[in-house]
């Protein structure tokens, strides 16, 4: 039981390049989330998926797209990376409904030059 | 005004003392409150949740909620060096907002032997 996994762990991109961050959970959770964390800013929600087949914008969605591939997997895509997207990205999942504990993956450190 | 505010710290406490962390929130419709601990370079992990006014104790941790004053606090008794981490306050709004959490910027705690 791995919980929430993320790939890659670390990535360096040049401005304008694209990439997809992968997230998978094996806890049969309904809801999945993507956050970014910048120094002193806490965690800010980028996109979330309340259930398979649905996605919604969070607080900072500009420059990102998501895909809920199936119940287990939720990917985050940067179409044209910018230095402002340098951050640590965390994926999380929760059962949804009245169960509110979110479980976080180990994070992906992204550097955009 | 940020939706969830925390003093960034660092909060320096001697080993064995009580660490007191505060968090204020702006949305009076907030229903659920969480404290996450995050070690440097790691992902957040839930340590406490609280839903109603008053105190909730779990081992050396006590969460306190005052909805009228819109603040939630965390007390760490008998602080240990292993408690040195950043503590994130998170707030969930009402059911209409789904399971989205809004995080504060975190308070860094340093426990000195």
Short mmCIF file of C-alpha atoms in Angstrom, two decimals:
data_model
loop_
_atom_site.label_atom_id
_atom_site.label_comp_id
_atom_site.label_asym_id
_atom_site.label_seq_id
_atom_site.Cartn_x
_atom_site.Cartn_y
_atom_site.Cartn_z
CA UNK A 1 0.00 0.00 0.00
CA UNK A 2 1.97 2.99 -1.31
CA UNK A 3 -0.64 5.70 -0.55
CA UNK A 4 -0.16 8.66 -2.89
CA UNK A 5 2.73 8.53 -5.34
CA UNK A 6 4.06 11.28 -7.59
CA UNK A 7 6.46 11.31 -10.51
CA UNK A 8 8.91 12.78 -11.16
CA UNK A 9 10.50 13.79 -7.85
CA UNK A 10 12.47 16.61 -9.43
CA UNK A 11 12.40 18.31 -12.82
CA UNK A 12 14.19 21.18 -14.51
CA UNK A 13 12.48 22.85 -17.45
CA UNK A 14 13.30 25.71 -19.75
CA UNK A 15 10.76 28.48 -20.23
CA UNK A 16 8.17 27.44 -22.79
CA UNK A 17 8.64 23.70 -22.38
CA UNK A 18 5.74 21.49 -21.41
CA UNK A 19 5.49 18.61 -18.98
CA UNK A 20 3.01 16.45 -17.12
CA UNK A 21 3.18 15.65 -13.43
CA UNK A 22 1.72 12.28 -12.57
CA UNK A 23 -0.14 11.32 -9.40
CA UNK A 24 -1.67 8.01 -8.38
CA UNK A 25 -3.37 6.78 -5.22
CA UNK A 26 -4.14 3.25 -4.15
CA UNK A 27 -6.58 4.05 -1.31
CA UNK A 28 -9.71 3.96 -3.49
CA UNK A 29 -10.29 7.65 -2.73
CA UNK A 30 -12.89 9.61 -4.64
CA UNK A 31 -11.31 13.07 -4.47
CA UNK A 32 -7.90 14.20 -5.66
CA UNK A 33 -6.13 17.55 -5.53
CA UNK A 34 -3.14 19.40 -6.89
CA UNK A 35 -1.42 22.06 -4.77
CA UNK A 36 1.64 24.20 -5.19
CA UNK A 37 3.75 25.37 -2.28
CA UNK A 38 5.94 28.45 -2.40
CA UNK A 39 8.00 29.82 0.52
CA UNK A 40 5.76 31.54 3.08
CA UNK A 41 2.64 30.93 0.99
CA UNK A 42 1.42 27.68 2.45
CA UNK A 43 -0.34 25.35 0.05
CA UNK A 44 -2.47 26.80 -2.73
CA UNK A 45 -5.00 24.69 -4.57
CA UNK A 46 -4.50 24.54 -8.33
CA UNK A 47 -7.19 22.08 -9.41
CA UNK A 48 -9.20 19.36 -7.79
CA UNK A 49 -11.36 16.44 -8.78
CA UNK A 50 -14.23 15.68 -6.42
CA UNK A 51 -14.92 12.38 -8.16
CA UNK A 52 -13.91 10.45 -11.24
CA UNK A 53 -14.97 12.35 -14.34
CA UNK A 54 -15.09 15.81 -12.73
CA UNK A 55 -12.49 18.53 -12.35
CA UNK A 56 -12.72 22.07 -11.00
CA UNK A 57 -10.47 25.06 -10.70
CA UNK A 58 -8.91 25.99 -7.43
CA UNK A 59 -7.27 29.19 -6.29
CA UNK A 60 -4.43 29.37 -8.86
CA UNK A 61 -5.40 27.46 -12.04
CA UNK A 62 -3.86 29.74 -14.69
CA UNK A 63 -1.17 28.03 -16.74
CA UNK A 64 -2.23 24.52 -15.76
CA UNK A 65 -4.54 21.78 -17.00
CA UNK A 66 -5.56 18.54 -15.35
CA UNK A 67 -6.89 15.15 -16.32
CA UNK A 68 -8.61 12.67 -14.04
CA UNK A 69 -7.59 9.63 -16.02
CA UNK A 70 -9.46 7.16 -13.81
CA UNK A 71 -10.24 6.84 -10.12
CA UNK A 72 -6.58 6.24 -9.25
CA UNK A 73 -4.78 8.81 -11.40
CA UNK A 74 -4.85 12.60 -11.61
CA UNK A 75 -2.29 14.39 -13.78
CA UNK A 76 -1.25 18.04 -13.93
CA UNK A 77 0.03 19.53 -17.16
CA UNK A 78 2.05 22.66 -17.75
CA UNK A 79 1.62 23.55 -21.43
CA UNK A 80 4.21 26.34 -21.57
CA UNK A 81 6.26 26.56 -18.42
CA UNK A 82 7.16 29.95 -16.92
CA UNK A 83 9.68 30.82 -14.18
CA UNK A 84 6.71 31.79 -11.95
CA UNK A 85 5.74 28.11 -11.95
CA UNK A 86 8.91 27.16 -10.12
CA UNK A 87 7.52 25.53 -7.00
CA UNK A 88 6.95 22.31 -5.12
CA UNK A 89 3.85 20.50 -6.32
CA UNK A 90 1.87 18.20 -4.07
CA UNK A 91 -0.88 15.82 -5.02
CA UNK A 92 -3.38 14.75 -2.36
CA UNK A 93 -6.39 12.51 -2.12
CA UNK A 94 -9.33 12.03 0.23
CA UNK A 95 -12.33 9.77 0.49
CA UNK A 96 -14.60 12.72 -0.16
CA UNK A 97 -18.02 13.23 1.37
CA UNK A 98 -17.83 13.55 5.14
CA UNK A 99 -14.31 12.08 5.28
CA UNK A 100 -12.11 15.10 4.98
CA UNK A 101 -8.59 13.94 5.77
CA UNK A 102 -6.36 14.63 2.81
CA UNK A 103 -3.32 12.43 2.30
CA UNK A 104 -0.39 13.96 0.50
CA UNK A 105 2.15 12.55 -1.92
CA UNK A 106 5.89 13.20 -1.52
CA UNK A 107 5.90 16.17 -3.88
CA UNK A 108 7.58 17.18 -7.14
CA UNK A 109 10.18 19.94 -7.12
CA UNK A 110 9.99 21.90 -10.36
CA UNK A 111 12.54 24.47 -11.47
CA UNK A 112 11.76 26.55 -14.56
CA UNK A 113 14.73 28.43 -15.97
CA UNK B 1 -6.62 40.02 4.03
CA UNK B 2 -5.62 36.39 3.65
CA UNK B 3 -8.36 33.85 4.24
CA UNK B 4 -6.24 31.93 6.75
CA UNK B 5 -3.45 33.70 8.64
CA UNK B 6 -0.63 32.35 10.77
CA UNK B 7 2.45 33.90 12.27
CA UNK B 8 5.34 32.61 10.17
CA UNK B 9 7.70 32.35 13.16
CA UNK B 10 10.06 30.84 13.90
CA UNK B 11 8.57 30.03 17.27
CA UNK B 12 11.44 28.96 19.46
CA UNK B 13 10.58 26.89 22.54
CA UNK B 14 12.80 25.02 25.00
CA UNK B 15 12.46 21.27 25.21
CA UNK B 16 9.71 20.29 27.62
CA UNK B 17 7.84 23.60 27.30
CA UNK B 18 4.46 24.28 25.72
CA UNK B 19 4.36 25.56 22.15
CA UNK B 20 1.30 27.66 21.34
CA UNK B 21 0.35 28.26 17.72
CA UNK B 22 -2.48 30.47 16.51
CA UNK B 23 -4.48 30.69 13.32
CA UNK B 24 -7.21 33.12 12.32
CA UNK B 25 -9.63 32.78 9.43
CA UNK B 26 -11.88 35.23 7.65
CA UNK B 27 -14.82 33.14 6.44
CA UNK B 28 -17.48 32.82 9.13
CA UNK B 29 -19.02 29.94 7.17
CA UNK B 30 -15.99 27.74 7.82
CA UNK B 31 -16.94 24.41 9.32
CA UNK B 32 -13.87 22.24 9.71
CA UNK B 33 -10.36 23.00 10.89
CA UNK B 34 -7.16 21.04 10.57
CA UNK B 35 -3.56 21.17 11.71
CA UNK B 36 -0.92 19.61 9.50
CA UNK B 37 2.74 19.12 10.37
CA UNK B 38 5.36 19.41 7.66
CA UNK B 39 8.99 18.49 8.17
CA UNK B 40 11.52 20.24 5.96
CA UNK B 41 11.52 18.71 2.50
CA UNK B 42 8.59 16.42 3.28
CA UNK B 43 4.87 16.42 2.61
CA UNK B 44 2.22 17.61 5.10
CA UNK B 45 0.66 15.09 7.46
CA UNK B 46 -2.52 15.56 9.45
CA UNK B 47 -2.10 15.75 13.22
CA UNK B 48 -5.41 17.19 14.42
CA UNK B 49 -8.88 18.04 13.19
CA UNK B 50 -11.56 19.98 15.08
CA UNK B 51 -15.14 20.79 14.14
CA UNK B 52 -16.86 22.30 17.19
CA UNK B 53 -16.03 25.03 19.67
CA UNK B 54 -13.84 24.05 22.58
CA UNK B 55 -10.80 21.87 23.08
CA UNK B 56 -9.82 18.58 21.54
CA UNK B 57 -6.90 16.64 22.95
CA UNK B 58 -4.83 13.92 21.29
CA UNK B 59 -1.73 12.89 23.18
CA UNK B 60 0.54 15.91 23.59
CA UNK B 61 -1.52 17.96 21.14
CA UNK B 62 -4.57 20.08 21.95
CA UNK B 63 -6.56 21.96 19.35
CA UNK B 64 -8.78 24.82 20.44
CA UNK B 65 -11.54 26.36 18.34
CA UNK B 66 -13.45 29.59 18.88
CA UNK B 67 -15.78 30.22 15.95
CA UNK B 68 -17.13 33.49 17.38
CA UNK B 69 -13.62 34.96 17.39
CA UNK B 70 -12.65 33.05 14.24
CA UNK B 71 -9.49 31.50 15.53
CA UNK B 72 -8.12 28.05 16.04
CA UNK B 73 -5.01 27.23 18.03
CA UNK B 74 -2.71 24.28 18.60
CA UNK B 75 -0.88 23.56 21.83
CA UNK B 76 2.03 21.16 21.91
CA UNK B 77 2.81 20.06 25.46
CA UNK B 78 6.18 18.71 26.56
CA UNK B 79 7.73 19.86 23.29
CA UNK B 80 10.41 17.58 21.86
CA UNK B 81 13.13 18.32 19.30
CA UNK B 82 11.22 16.00 16.97
CA UNK B 83 8.35 18.52 17.03
CA UNK B 84 10.55 20.99 15.13
CA UNK B 85 8.61 21.47 11.89
CA UNK B 86 6.27 23.83 10.11
CA UNK B 87 2.66 23.62 11.26
CA UNK B 88 -0.02 24.42 8.71
CA UNK B 89 -3.52 25.49 9.64
CA UNK B 90 -6.20 24.51 7.11
CA UNK B 91 -9.84 25.51 6.96
CA UNK B 92 -12.74 23.94 5.10
CA UNK B 93 -15.73 26.01 4.24
CA UNK B 94 -19.29 24.75 4.14
CA UNK B 95 -20.51 21.76 2.15
CA UNK B 96 -21.31 23.92 -0.87
CA UNK B 97 -17.58 24.60 -1.21
CA UNK B 98 -16.87 20.91 -1.53
CA UNK B 99 -13.88 19.37 0.18
CA UNK B 100 -11.48 22.16 -0.67
CA UNK B 101 -9.10 23.24 2.04
CA UNK B 102 -7.58 26.70 2.39
CA UNK B 103 -4.17 26.70 4.06
CA UNK B 104 -2.38 29.33 6.05
CA UNK B 105 1.27 30.10 5.38
CA UNK B 106 2.45 27.95 8.26
CA UNK B 107 4.30 28.55 11.53
CA UNK B 108 7.81 27.24 11.85
CA UNK B 109 8.52 25.76 15.27
CA UNK B 110 12.01 25.16 16.64
CA UNK B 111 12.36 23.11 19.81
CA UNK B 112 15.75 23.62 21.41
CA UNK B 113 17.26 20.87 23.62
#
